[in-house]
XYZ file of C-alpha atoms in Angstrom:
322
model
C -3.259 40.739 -44.599
C -0.461 38.386 -45.533
C 1.759 39.772 -42.781
C -1.065 39.469 -40.253
C -1.759 35.867 -41.294
C 1.924 35.043 -41.033
C 2.087 36.575 -37.542
C -0.951 34.553 -36.419
C 0.641 31.376 -37.771
C 3.885 32.104 -35.913
C 1.933 32.757 -32.706
C 0.014 29.487 -33.108
C 3.247 27.525 -33.581
C 4.705 29.204 -30.506
C 1.632 28.362 -28.405
C 1.678 24.740 -29.543
C 5.375 24.502 -28.782
C 4.826 26.048 -25.358
C 1.994 23.629 -24.630
C 4.201 20.748 -25.706
C 6.989 22.035 -23.473
C 4.652 22.272 -20.481
C 3.401 18.751 -21.150
C 6.909 17.421 -21.548
C 8.018 19.188 -18.379
C 5.198 17.615 -16.381
C 5.996 14.219 -17.846
C 9.771 14.429 -17.592
C 9.856 16.290 -14.282
C 13.336 16.239 -12.810
C 13.990 14.392 -9.552
C 16.747 14.690 -6.956
C 19.734 12.488 -7.710
C 20.021 9.826 -4.974
C 23.054 10.014 -2.687
C 23.805 6.298 -2.807
C 22.779 3.373 -4.965
C 19.260 3.719 -6.286
C 18.209 0.176 -5.506
C 19.085 -3.167 -4.039
C 17.582 -6.529 -4.985
C 16.793 -6.955 -1.264
C 13.938 -4.493 -1.843
C 12.371 -7.103 -4.110
C 13.147 -10.419 -2.395
C 13.525 -11.060 1.355
C 17.081 -11.703 2.572
C 16.337 -15.333 3.456
C 14.205 -16.085 0.390
C 15.084 -19.305 -1.426
C 13.897 -20.818 -4.675
C 11.383 -23.651 -4.351
C 10.656 -26.165 -7.089
C 6.909 -26.322 -7.667
C 6.577 -29.025 -10.313
C 8.439 -30.782 -13.112
C 6.921 -31.764 -16.450
C 7.673 -34.868 -18.493
C 8.436 -33.255 -21.831
C 7.679 -30.446 -24.203
C 8.704 -26.862 -23.499
C 6.561 -25.527 -20.652
C 5.820 -21.801 -20.648
C 2.862 -19.367 -20.660
C 2.196 -19.815 -16.936
C -1.162 -18.570 -15.587
C -3.303 -18.964 -12.497
C -7.080 -19.372 -12.670
C -9.547 -18.150 -10.041
C -9.122 -21.397 -8.088
C -5.354 -20.912 -7.903
C -4.576 -23.726 -10.347
C -1.600 -23.398 -12.697
C -2.108 -23.517 -16.475
C 0.681 -23.598 -19.081
C 1.326 -24.388 -22.727
C 4.035 -26.197 -24.667
C 4.702 -25.180 -28.297
C 7.060 -28.112 -28.894
C 4.545 -30.796 -27.944
C 1.441 -28.785 -28.877
C -0.174 -29.083 -25.459
C -2.369 -27.038 -23.190
C -1.311 -28.112 -19.693
C -2.670 -27.929 -16.150
C -0.950 -28.740 -12.874
C -2.876 -31.245 -10.761
C -1.244 -32.008 -7.452
C 2.422 -32.578 -8.217
C 1.903 -33.535 -11.855
C 1.583 -31.678 -15.137
C -1.288 -33.082 -17.197
C -2.386 -32.494 -20.773
C -5.774 -30.821 -21.180
C -5.935 -30.374 -24.937
C -3.806 -30.402 -28.086
C -3.127 -27.364 -30.275
C -0.762 -26.982 -33.261
C 1.761 -24.775 -31.435
C 0.524 -22.895 -28.339
C 3.041 -20.339 -27.043
C 1.368 -17.779 -24.751
C -1.792 -17.787 -22.654
C -3.886 -15.322 -20.633
C -7.288 -15.648 -18.960
C -10.198 -13.421 -19.905
C -12.640 -12.214 -17.252
C -15.263 -14.554 -18.658
C -13.102 -17.571 -17.756
C -11.854 -18.421 -21.225
C -8.136 -18.910 -21.758
C -6.816 -17.031 -24.805
C -3.861 -18.822 -26.422
C -1.453 -17.551 -29.072
C -0.245 -20.115 -31.614
C 2.783 -20.332 -33.909
C 0.336 -20.948 -36.758
C -0.754 -17.288 -36.526
C -3.991 -17.907 -34.644
C -5.411 -16.934 -31.254
C -7.566 -19.649 -29.701
C -10.086 -19.170 -26.882
C -10.493 -22.270 -24.714
C -13.394 -22.589 -22.269
C -12.399 -24.764 -19.278
C -16.048 -25.222 -18.306
C -17.172 -26.733 -21.602
C -13.877 -27.902 -23.102
C -14.769 -26.067 -26.314
C -12.300 -23.966 -28.278
C -12.801 -21.317 -30.953
C -10.586 -19.156 -33.150
C -10.650 -15.500 -32.092
C -8.128 -13.994 -34.537
C -6.319 -15.375 -37.581
C -5.925 -12.471 -40.034
C -4.964 -8.820 -40.330
C -6.574 -6.860 -43.172
C -7.588 -10.138 -44.772
C -4.075 -11.603 -44.734
C -3.019 -14.525 -42.502
C -0.972 -13.581 -39.454
C 2.521 -15.008 -38.982
C 3.392 -17.053 -35.925
C 2.266 -15.421 -32.676
C 3.961 -15.472 -29.278
C 2.648 -13.606 -26.223
C -0.421 -11.608 -25.209
C -1.867 -9.435 -22.449
C -5.281 -7.899 -21.726
C -5.640 -4.244 -20.739
C -8.178 -3.005 -18.190
C -10.794 -2.521 -20.935
C -10.526 -6.082 -22.196
C -8.485 -5.088 -25.240
C -5.730 -7.514 -26.173
C -2.123 -6.830 -27.176
C -0.314 -9.694 -28.902
C 3.084 -10.174 -30.528
C 3.912 -11.562 -33.965
C 7.647 -12.413 -34.056
C 7.939 -15.246 -36.566
C 10.251 -14.429 -39.478
C 11.886 -11.502 -37.688
C 15.351 -11.285 -36.128
C 18.158 -8.864 -35.255
C 19.066 -8.663 -38.960
C 15.464 -8.722 -40.182
C 13.400 -6.570 -37.797
C 9.956 -7.077 -39.298
C 8.120 -8.285 -36.185
C 4.820 -6.669 -35.259
C 2.610 -6.054 -32.228
C -1.171 -5.842 -32.610
C -4.056 -4.583 -30.518
C -7.445 -6.273 -30.582
C -10.152 -3.968 -29.139
C -12.632 -5.565 -26.759
C -15.489 -7.381 -28.521
C -13.752 -7.081 -31.898
C -12.307 -9.625 -34.314
C -10.308 -7.079 -36.311
C -6.846 -6.330 -34.857
C -5.111 -3.014 -35.473
C -1.370 -2.554 -35.865
C 0.208 -1.190 -32.681
C 3.960 -1.357 -33.477
C 6.184 -2.785 -36.197
C 9.800 -3.064 -37.372
C 10.728 -4.962 -34.209
C 13.480 -7.595 -33.970
C 11.449 -10.559 -32.716
C 8.797 -9.107 -30.370
C 8.395 -11.704 -27.638
C 6.830 -10.945 -24.250
C 4.365 -8.114 -23.694
C 3.023 -6.427 -20.548
C 1.229 -3.254 -19.453
C 2.541 -0.797 -16.872
C 0.842 -0.519 -13.477
C -0.848 2.774 -14.419
C -1.885 1.461 -17.838
C -0.060 4.197 -19.731
C 2.692 2.070 -21.310
C 3.072 -1.207 -23.118
C 6.321 -3.096 -22.544
C 7.591 -5.221 -25.439
C 10.442 -7.722 -25.228
C 12.600 -7.154 -28.311
C 14.221 -10.569 -28.091
C 16.460 -10.125 -31.148
C 18.189 -7.063 -29.656
C 18.267 -8.165 -25.991
C 16.172 -5.253 -24.790
C 12.700 -4.151 -23.696
C 10.848 -1.310 -25.427
C 8.218 0.940 -23.864
C 5.468 2.526 -25.966
C 2.409 4.637 -25.071
C -0.617 2.373 -24.645
C -3.375 2.452 -27.242
C -5.926 4.057 -24.916
C -3.507 6.123 -22.807
C -4.205 9.853 -22.299
C -2.395 12.176 -24.759
C 1.258 12.601 -23.826
C 4.504 13.800 -25.426
C 6.107 10.459 -24.523
C 7.219 8.386 -27.527
C 8.435 4.764 -27.774
C 11.874 4.263 -26.244
C 14.323 1.603 -25.020
C 13.303 0.841 -21.436
C 15.967 -1.739 -20.644
C 19.091 -3.138 -22.323
C 20.540 -6.419 -21.060
C 23.845 -8.281 -21.055
C 24.451 -11.932 -21.772
C 21.880 -14.573 -22.526
C 19.943 -14.121 -25.760
C 17.029 -11.848 -25.006
C 14.026 -11.002 -22.816
C 11.068 -13.379 -22.950
C 8.051 -13.122 -20.637
C 7.295 -10.009 -18.581
C 5.412 -9.270 -15.356
C 4.611 -6.075 -13.444
C 3.971 -5.496 -9.737
C 1.633 -2.941 -8.157
C 4.534 -0.537 -7.545
C 5.185 -0.448 -11.292
C 8.364 -2.546 -11.266
C 9.033 -4.679 -14.337
C 10.206 -8.305 -14.050
C 11.953 -9.729 -17.112
C 12.517 -13.436 -17.811
C 15.976 -13.304 -19.404
C 16.151 -16.290 -21.732
C 19.387 -18.314 -21.818
C 20.639 -16.280 -18.842
C 18.854 -18.260 -16.129
C 17.721 -15.116 -14.351
C 14.966 -12.587 -13.789
C 15.931 -8.920 -14.230
C 13.992 -6.406 -12.124
C 13.659 -2.704 -13.013
C 11.724 0.156 -11.447
C 9.122 2.151 -13.368
C 11.844 4.558 -14.533
C 13.983 1.767 -15.971
C 16.637 1.622 -13.224
C 17.663 -1.892 -12.198
C 17.236 -3.395 -8.761
C 19.399 -6.263 -9.944
C 18.816 -9.862 -11.007
C 17.311 -12.910 -9.339
C 19.344 -15.870 -10.559
C 17.833 -19.344 -10.636
C 19.476 -21.878 -8.304
C 22.645 -23.714 -9.282
C 22.021 -26.715 -11.494
C 18.840 -25.293 -12.985
C 18.542 -24.656 -16.719
C 18.874 -21.204 -18.253
C 15.678 -21.161 -20.343
C 13.746 -18.664 -18.189
C 10.629 -18.096 -20.281
C 7.581 -16.793 -18.394
C 6.552 -15.238 -15.084
C 3.475 -14.958 -12.885
C 2.671 -13.617 -9.414
C 0.567 -15.596 -6.959
C 0.014 -15.198 -3.207
C 3.291 -13.464 -2.431
C 5.471 -15.508 -4.777
C 7.001 -14.935 -8.185
C 6.634 -18.055 -10.356
C 9.061 -18.793 -13.195
C 8.994 -21.395 -15.952
C 12.377 -22.885 -16.893
C 11.751 -24.633 -20.179
C 14.935 -26.636 -20.849
C 14.213 -28.925 -17.885
C 10.450 -28.262 -17.839
C 10.346 -27.013 -14.282
C 8.329 -24.367 -12.448
C 10.108 -22.513 -9.652
C 8.916 -19.890 -7.215
C 10.504 -17.393 -4.822
C 9.039 -15.153 -2.126
C 8.845 -11.467 -3.091
C 8.203 -8.299 -1.118
C 5.994 -6.792 -3.806
C 2.444 -7.671 -4.755
C 1.889 -8.458 -8.415
C -0.697 -6.662 -10.530
C -3.988 -8.505 -10.611
C -4.350 -9.736 -14.206
C -7.472 -8.866 -16.145
C -8.683 -12.452 -16.000
C -8.771 -12.405 -12.187
C -10.346 -8.977 -11.723
């Protein structure tokens, strides 16, 4: 009986391994090696495309750019503690918060805002009222928060970088299920998790590991079972690290490379198209990105300017505009 049980156990292990191999093979299916260069940045931006300055702010540190259903631009400034809105050719203060860093619209019209105090606020533009959505994890206060993104189900990923660095990688990423006030831990031991985005097919979460100048990819919370594990999606040179992220409908990832004055573009397999460098004389604090009506919008926070450039790809429609 013991020998029979042992044989059954061995067979079970073999079958599980075979199933894992089949799954891995389907996921990591080999592709023909291209004859020439894989990509050119001209696939992303038209040959004659030029940067256009959209607006300039008076102060603060503008980032967290979003568009509402009317096409109006919203931003935040952690330095001056402002929620901002662009009206005409001016940036105007809408409301004060302790330290707003990131912002994303919910389908219901509220703007969810991460704060360096460890809180997520929900601001209603219709009523002007604001409420606290999240402030703790397992009864303990959260550290300073940075960026956030909704998935297709209304769940919310958000980053908690404060206190972490390249030499102290204790940053965390959380997931807040839809209609819940209790976040769950999604990833930890990260060197300053900054920007966060979701792949076009919803299967991956991209995390800017600012302290190590790279972007990580991890299976999404509600993704179908897969042998894929978290891995380094992109490693960058120069600057300090990746900040805000954006994804187009083809699955390409756009990375605001802070202190480099550029946007790095990669395909869904991690190969680079190249970089889109901001115009000469502009600052290098590229912080956040957003797509709108055929343009890629970029916040440059050292000079408090918003720039845009024509792109060939259509951006993913964010949850708040679906």
